Coordinates of C-alpha atoms and ligand atoms in Angstrom, one line a residue:
X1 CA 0.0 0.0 0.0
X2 CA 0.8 3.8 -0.3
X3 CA 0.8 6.5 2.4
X4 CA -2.3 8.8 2.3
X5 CA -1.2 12.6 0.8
X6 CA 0.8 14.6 3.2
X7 CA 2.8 17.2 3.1
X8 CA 6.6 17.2 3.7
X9 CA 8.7 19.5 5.5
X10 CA 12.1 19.4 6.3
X11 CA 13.7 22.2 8.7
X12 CA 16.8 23.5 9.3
X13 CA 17.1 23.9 13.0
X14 CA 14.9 22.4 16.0
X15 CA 13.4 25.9 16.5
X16 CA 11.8 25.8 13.3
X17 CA 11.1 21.8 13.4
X18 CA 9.0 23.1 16.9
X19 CA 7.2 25.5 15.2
X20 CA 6.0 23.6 12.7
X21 CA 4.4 21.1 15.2
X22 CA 2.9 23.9 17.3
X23 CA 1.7 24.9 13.9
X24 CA 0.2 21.9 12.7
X25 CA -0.8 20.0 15.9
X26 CA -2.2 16.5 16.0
X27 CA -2.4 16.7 12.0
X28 CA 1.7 16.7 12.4
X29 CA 4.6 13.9 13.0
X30 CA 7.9 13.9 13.4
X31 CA 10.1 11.5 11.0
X32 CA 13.4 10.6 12.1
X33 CA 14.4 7.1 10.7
X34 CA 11.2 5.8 9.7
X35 CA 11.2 2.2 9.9
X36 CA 8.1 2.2 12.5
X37 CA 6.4 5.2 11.1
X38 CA 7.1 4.6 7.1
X39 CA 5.4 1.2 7.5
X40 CA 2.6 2.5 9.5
X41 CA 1.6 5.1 7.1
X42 CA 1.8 2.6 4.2
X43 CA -0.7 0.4 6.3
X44 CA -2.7 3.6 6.3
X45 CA -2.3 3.2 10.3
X46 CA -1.0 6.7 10.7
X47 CA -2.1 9.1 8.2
X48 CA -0.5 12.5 9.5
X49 CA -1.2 15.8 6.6
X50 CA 2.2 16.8 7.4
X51 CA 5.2 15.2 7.9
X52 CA 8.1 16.9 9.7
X53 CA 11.7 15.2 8.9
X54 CA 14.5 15.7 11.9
X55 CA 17.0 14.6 9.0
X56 CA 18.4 17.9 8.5
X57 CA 19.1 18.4 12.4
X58 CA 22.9 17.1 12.6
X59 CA 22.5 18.8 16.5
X60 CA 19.8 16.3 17.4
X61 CA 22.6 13.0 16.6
X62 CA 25.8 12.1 18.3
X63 CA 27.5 10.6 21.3
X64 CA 28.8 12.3 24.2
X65 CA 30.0 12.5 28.1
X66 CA 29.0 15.2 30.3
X67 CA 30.0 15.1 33.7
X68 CA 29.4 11.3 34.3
X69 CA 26.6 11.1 32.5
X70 CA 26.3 9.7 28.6
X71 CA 24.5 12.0 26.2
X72 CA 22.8 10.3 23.1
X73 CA 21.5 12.9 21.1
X74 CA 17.7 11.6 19.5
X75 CA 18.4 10.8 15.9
X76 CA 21.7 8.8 16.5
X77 CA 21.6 6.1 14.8
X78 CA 21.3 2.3 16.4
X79 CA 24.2 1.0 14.3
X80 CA 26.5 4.6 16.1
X81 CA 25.3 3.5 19.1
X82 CA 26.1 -0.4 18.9
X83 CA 29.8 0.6 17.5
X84 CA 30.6 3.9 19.5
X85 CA 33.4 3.3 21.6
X86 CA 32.5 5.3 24.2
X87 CA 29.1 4.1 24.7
X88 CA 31.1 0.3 24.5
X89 CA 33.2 1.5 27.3
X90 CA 31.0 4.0 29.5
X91 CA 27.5 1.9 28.5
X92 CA 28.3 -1.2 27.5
X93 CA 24.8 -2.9 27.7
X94 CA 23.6 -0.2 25.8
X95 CA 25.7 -1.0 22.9
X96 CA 25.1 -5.0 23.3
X97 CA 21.3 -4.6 23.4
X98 CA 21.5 -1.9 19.8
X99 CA 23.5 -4.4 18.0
X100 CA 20.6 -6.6 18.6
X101 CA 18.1 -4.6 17.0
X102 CA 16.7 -6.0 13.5
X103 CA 18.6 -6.6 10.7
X104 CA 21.8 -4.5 9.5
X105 CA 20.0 -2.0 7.3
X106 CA 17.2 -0.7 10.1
X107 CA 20.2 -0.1 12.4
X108 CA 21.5 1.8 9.6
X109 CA 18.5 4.1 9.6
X110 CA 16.6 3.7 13.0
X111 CA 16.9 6.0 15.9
X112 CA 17.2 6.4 19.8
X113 CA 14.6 8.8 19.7
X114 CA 12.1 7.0 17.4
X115 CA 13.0 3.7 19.6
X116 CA 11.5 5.6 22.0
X117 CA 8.8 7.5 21.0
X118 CA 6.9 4.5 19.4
X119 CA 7.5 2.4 22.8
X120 CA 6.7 -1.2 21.5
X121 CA 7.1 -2.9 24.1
X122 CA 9.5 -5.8 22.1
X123 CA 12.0 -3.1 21.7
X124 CA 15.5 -3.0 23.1
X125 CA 16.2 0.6 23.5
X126 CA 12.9 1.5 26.1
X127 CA 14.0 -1.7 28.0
X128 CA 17.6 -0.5 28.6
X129 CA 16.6 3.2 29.2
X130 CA 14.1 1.6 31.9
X131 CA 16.6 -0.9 33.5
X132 CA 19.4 2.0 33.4
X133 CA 17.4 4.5 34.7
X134 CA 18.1 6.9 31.7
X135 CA 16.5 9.9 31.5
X136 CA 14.7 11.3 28.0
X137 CA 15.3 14.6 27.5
X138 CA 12.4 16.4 25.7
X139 CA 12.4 19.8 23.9
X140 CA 8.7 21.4 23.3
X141 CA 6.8 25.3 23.0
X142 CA 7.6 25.8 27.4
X143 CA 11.3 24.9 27.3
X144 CA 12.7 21.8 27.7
X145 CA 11.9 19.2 30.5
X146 CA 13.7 15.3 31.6
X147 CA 11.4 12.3 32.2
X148 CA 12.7 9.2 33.7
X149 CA 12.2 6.5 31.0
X150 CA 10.0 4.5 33.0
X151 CA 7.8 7.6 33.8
X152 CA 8.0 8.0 30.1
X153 CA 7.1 5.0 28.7
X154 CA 3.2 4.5 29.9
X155 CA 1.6 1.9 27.5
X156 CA 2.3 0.2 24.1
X157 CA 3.0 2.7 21.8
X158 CA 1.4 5.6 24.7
X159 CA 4.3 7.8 26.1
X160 CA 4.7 11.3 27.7
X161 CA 5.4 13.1 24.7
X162 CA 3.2 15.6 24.0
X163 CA 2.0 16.1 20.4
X164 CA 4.1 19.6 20.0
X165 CA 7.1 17.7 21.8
X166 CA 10.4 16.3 20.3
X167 CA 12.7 14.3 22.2
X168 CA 16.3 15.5 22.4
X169 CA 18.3 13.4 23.7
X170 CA 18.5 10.7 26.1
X171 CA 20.9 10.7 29.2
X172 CA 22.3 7.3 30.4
X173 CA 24.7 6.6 33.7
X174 CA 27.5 5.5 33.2
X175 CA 28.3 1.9 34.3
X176 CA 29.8 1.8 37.5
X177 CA 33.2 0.8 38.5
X178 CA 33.6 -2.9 37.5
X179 CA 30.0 -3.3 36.4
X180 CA 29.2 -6.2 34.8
X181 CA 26.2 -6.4 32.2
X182 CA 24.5 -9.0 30.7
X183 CA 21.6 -8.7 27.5
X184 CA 19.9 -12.0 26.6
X185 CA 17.1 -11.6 23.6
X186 CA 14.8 -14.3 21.8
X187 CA 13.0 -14.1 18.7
X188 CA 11.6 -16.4 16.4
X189 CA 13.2 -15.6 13.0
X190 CA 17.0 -13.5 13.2
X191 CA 16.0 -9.4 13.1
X192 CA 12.6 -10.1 14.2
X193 CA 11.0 -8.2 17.2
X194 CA 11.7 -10.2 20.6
X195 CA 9.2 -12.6 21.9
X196 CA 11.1 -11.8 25.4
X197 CA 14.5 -9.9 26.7
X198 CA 16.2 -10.0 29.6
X199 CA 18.7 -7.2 30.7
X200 CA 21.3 -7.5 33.9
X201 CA 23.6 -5.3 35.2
X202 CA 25.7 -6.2 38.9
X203 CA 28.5 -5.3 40.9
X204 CA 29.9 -8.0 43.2
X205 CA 32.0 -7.2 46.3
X206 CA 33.9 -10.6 46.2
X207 CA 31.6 -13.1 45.8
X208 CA 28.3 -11.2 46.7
X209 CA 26.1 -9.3 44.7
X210 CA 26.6 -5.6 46.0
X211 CA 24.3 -4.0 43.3
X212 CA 22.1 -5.8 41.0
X213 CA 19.6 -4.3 38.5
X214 CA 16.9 -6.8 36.3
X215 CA 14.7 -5.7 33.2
X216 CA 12.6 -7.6 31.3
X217 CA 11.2 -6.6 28.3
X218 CA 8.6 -8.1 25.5
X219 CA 5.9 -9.9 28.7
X220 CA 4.2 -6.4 29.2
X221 CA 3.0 -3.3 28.2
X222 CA 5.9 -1.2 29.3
X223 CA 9.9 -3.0 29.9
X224 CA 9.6 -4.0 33.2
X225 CA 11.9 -2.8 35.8
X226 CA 12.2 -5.4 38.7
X227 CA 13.9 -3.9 41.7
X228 CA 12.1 -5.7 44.3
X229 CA 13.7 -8.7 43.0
X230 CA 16.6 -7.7 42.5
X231 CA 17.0 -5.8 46.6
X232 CA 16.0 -9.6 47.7
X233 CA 19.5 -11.1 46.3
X234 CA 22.0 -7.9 47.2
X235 CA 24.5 -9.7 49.7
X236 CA 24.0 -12.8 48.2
X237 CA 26.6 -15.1 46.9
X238 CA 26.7 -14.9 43.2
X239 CA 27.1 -18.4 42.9
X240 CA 24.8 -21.3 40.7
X241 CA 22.5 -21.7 43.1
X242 CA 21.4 -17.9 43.6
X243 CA 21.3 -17.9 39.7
X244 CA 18.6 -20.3 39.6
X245 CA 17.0 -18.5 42.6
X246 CA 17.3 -15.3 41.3
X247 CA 15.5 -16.6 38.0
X248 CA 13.0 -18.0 39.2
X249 CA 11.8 -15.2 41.8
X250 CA 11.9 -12.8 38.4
X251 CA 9.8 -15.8 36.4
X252 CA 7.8 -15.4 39.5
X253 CA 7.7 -11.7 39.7
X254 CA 5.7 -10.9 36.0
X255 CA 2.4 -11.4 34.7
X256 CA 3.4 -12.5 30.6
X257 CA 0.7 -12.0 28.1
X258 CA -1.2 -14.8 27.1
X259 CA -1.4 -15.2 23.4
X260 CA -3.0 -17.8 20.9
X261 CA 0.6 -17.9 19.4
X262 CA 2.6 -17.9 22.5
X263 CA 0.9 -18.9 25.7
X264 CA 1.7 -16.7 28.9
X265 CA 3.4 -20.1 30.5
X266 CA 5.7 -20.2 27.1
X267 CA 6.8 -16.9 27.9
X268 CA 7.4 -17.5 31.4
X269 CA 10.0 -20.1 31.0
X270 CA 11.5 -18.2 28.3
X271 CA 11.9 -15.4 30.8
X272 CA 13.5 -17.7 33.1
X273 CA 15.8 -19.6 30.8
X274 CA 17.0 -16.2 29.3
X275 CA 17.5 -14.9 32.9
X276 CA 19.6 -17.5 33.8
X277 CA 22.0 -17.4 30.7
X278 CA 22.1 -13.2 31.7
X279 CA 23.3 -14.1 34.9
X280 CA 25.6 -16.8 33.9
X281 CA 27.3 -14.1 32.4
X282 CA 27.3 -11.6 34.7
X283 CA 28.7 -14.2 37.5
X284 CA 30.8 -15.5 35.4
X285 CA 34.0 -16.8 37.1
X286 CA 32.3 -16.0 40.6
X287 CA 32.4 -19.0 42.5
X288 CA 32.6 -21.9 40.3
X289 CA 30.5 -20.4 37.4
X290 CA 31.5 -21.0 34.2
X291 CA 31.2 -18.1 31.6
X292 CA 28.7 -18.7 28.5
X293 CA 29.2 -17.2 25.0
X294 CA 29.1 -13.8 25.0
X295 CA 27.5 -11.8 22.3
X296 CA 29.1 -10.5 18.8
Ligands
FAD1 C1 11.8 -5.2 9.7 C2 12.0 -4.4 11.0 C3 12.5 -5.1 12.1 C4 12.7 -4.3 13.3 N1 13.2 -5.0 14.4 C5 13.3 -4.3 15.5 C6 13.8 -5.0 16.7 O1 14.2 -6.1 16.7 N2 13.9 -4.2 17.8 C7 13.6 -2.9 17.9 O2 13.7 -2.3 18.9 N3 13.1 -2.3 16.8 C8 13.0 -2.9 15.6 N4 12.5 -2.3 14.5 C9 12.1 -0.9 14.7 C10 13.3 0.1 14.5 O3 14.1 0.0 15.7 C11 12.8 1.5 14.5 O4 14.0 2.2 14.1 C12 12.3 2.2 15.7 O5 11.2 1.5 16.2 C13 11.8 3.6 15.3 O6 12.9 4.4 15.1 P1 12.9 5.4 13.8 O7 14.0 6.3 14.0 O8 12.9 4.6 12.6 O9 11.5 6.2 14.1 P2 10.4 6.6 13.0 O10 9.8 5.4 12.4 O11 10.8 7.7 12.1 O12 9.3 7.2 14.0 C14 8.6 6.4 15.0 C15 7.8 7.2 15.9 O13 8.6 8.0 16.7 C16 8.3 9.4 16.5 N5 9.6 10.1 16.6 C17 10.7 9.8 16.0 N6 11.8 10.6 16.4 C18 11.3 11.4 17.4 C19 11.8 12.4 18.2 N7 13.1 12.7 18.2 N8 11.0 13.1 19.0 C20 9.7 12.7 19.1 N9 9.1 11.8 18.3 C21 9.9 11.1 17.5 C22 7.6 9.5 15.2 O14 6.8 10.6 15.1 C23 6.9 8.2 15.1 O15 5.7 8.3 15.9 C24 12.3 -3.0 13.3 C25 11.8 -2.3 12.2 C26 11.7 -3.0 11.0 C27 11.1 -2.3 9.8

């Protein structure tokens, strides 16, 4: 199918990209990679009259570090972000979970900020923001305001934004000292969406977990963010047993959705099984735990 007429506009600097969206309102949307929106207008699923290209905003891409804190600007790239080497040495999670993302030629093209803006639920990018505790940085008519990603991201494809908003950039923390960080994904076919993910990051003092943060992305509406869980195990030896433990209590800890495809319990033991291979990795070494294959 073909997109319904609209017209196209393409400014020159965010200024005029905002007044174009206070201009036209709800019969307005941003395009910044478009591999969710292109095919969604082509489905005739969203049929905006004018269509507002971020292309020609170089200020609104790029990687940075500012005072301890990474700085993803909204139209960088998801292949910039899986190769940067600072976001490999300052996020590396980040990077494993964007080289993840579909097939080589959307991560050419798709973006942090579209990532985030359409919030499917599947995607990697909300689930690390969440599990990090990133915060989006969004530019609209007031100013400019931050949103924690998990305030941000409030149903499938329902977020925050407001219609006359654009997101600017998201802010990341970087990985503390001697973090380790584990990102385990399923999907049926290679470059599909996942049925589930599973995201890990944990310090150990020694043997013990000293911090430990879960997410869990693809069972619910919004990436799930399971700190309860994870407070439960801090202390604990990271050893095989706690894995299991710690696996099961987050298996134990959502409510999948129940599908014809893919049942609810289906989902659950994927959860769990992905879980464990996350934290295989992340205590890897740790008390008798053998390391599994990282990813490429
Ligand atoms: C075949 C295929 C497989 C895919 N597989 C995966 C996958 O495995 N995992 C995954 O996470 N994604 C996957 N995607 C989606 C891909 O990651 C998209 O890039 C992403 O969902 C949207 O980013 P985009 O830059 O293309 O946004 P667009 O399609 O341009 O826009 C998407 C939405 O975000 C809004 N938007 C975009 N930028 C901004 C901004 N700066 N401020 C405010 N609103 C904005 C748009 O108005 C629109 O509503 C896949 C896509 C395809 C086509």
């Amino acid at each position: 199918m073909k997109p319904a007429a609209f017209s196209y506009h393409r400014p020159r600097t965010l200024d005029d990209a905002l007044s174009l969206l206070a201009l036209h309102g709800l019969d307005a949307k941003v395009i910044a990679g478009g591999q969710s929106l292109a095919p969604m207008m082509n489905m005739r699923f969203a049929q905006p009259a004018h269509l507002i290209d971020l292309n020609a905003l170089p200020q609104l891409a790029g990687v940075t570090l500012e005072a301890g804190t990474l700085v993803i600007g909204a139209m960088t790239r998801h292949h910039e972000i899986a190769t940067s080497i600072i976001v490999r040495a300052v996020c590396p999670l980040l990077a494993e979970a964007a080289a993840t993302i579909g097939h080589y030629a959307i991560r050419q093209r798709g973006t942090l900020g579209g990532s985030l803006a359409h919030a499917d639920p599947a995607a990697q990018l909300p689930l690390i923001a969440s599990t990090l505790g990133a915060r989006i940085e969004i530019v609209g008519p007031d100013g400019s305001r931050e949103v924690p990603a998990a305030q941000f991201l409030i149903a499938v494809m329902t977020t925050d934004l407001a219609s006359e908003e654009i997101i600017r950039a998201v802010r990341f923390p970087v990985a503390a000292p001697l973090e380790r960080h584990a990102f385990e994904v399923f999907s049926r076919r290679h470059g599909d969406f996942a049925i589930a993910a599973c995201a890990v990051t944990a310090v150990l003092a020694g043997d013990t977990f000293s911090s430990l943060r879960i997410g869990v992305g693809g069972v619910a509406d919004v990436p799930l963010v399971l700190d309860d869980v994870a407070a439960g195990f801090l202390g604990e030896t990271a050893d095989a047993r706690t894995v299991v433990r710690i696996a099961n209590a987050v298996a134990g800890a959502i409510e999948p959705y129940d599908q014809a495809e893919i049942s609810a319990a289906y989902r659950r033991d994927l959860v769990k099984a992905l879980m464990t291979r996350a934290l295989q990795r992340v205590t890897a070494g740790i008390a008798g735990i053998a390391g599994t294959e990282q990813h490429g």
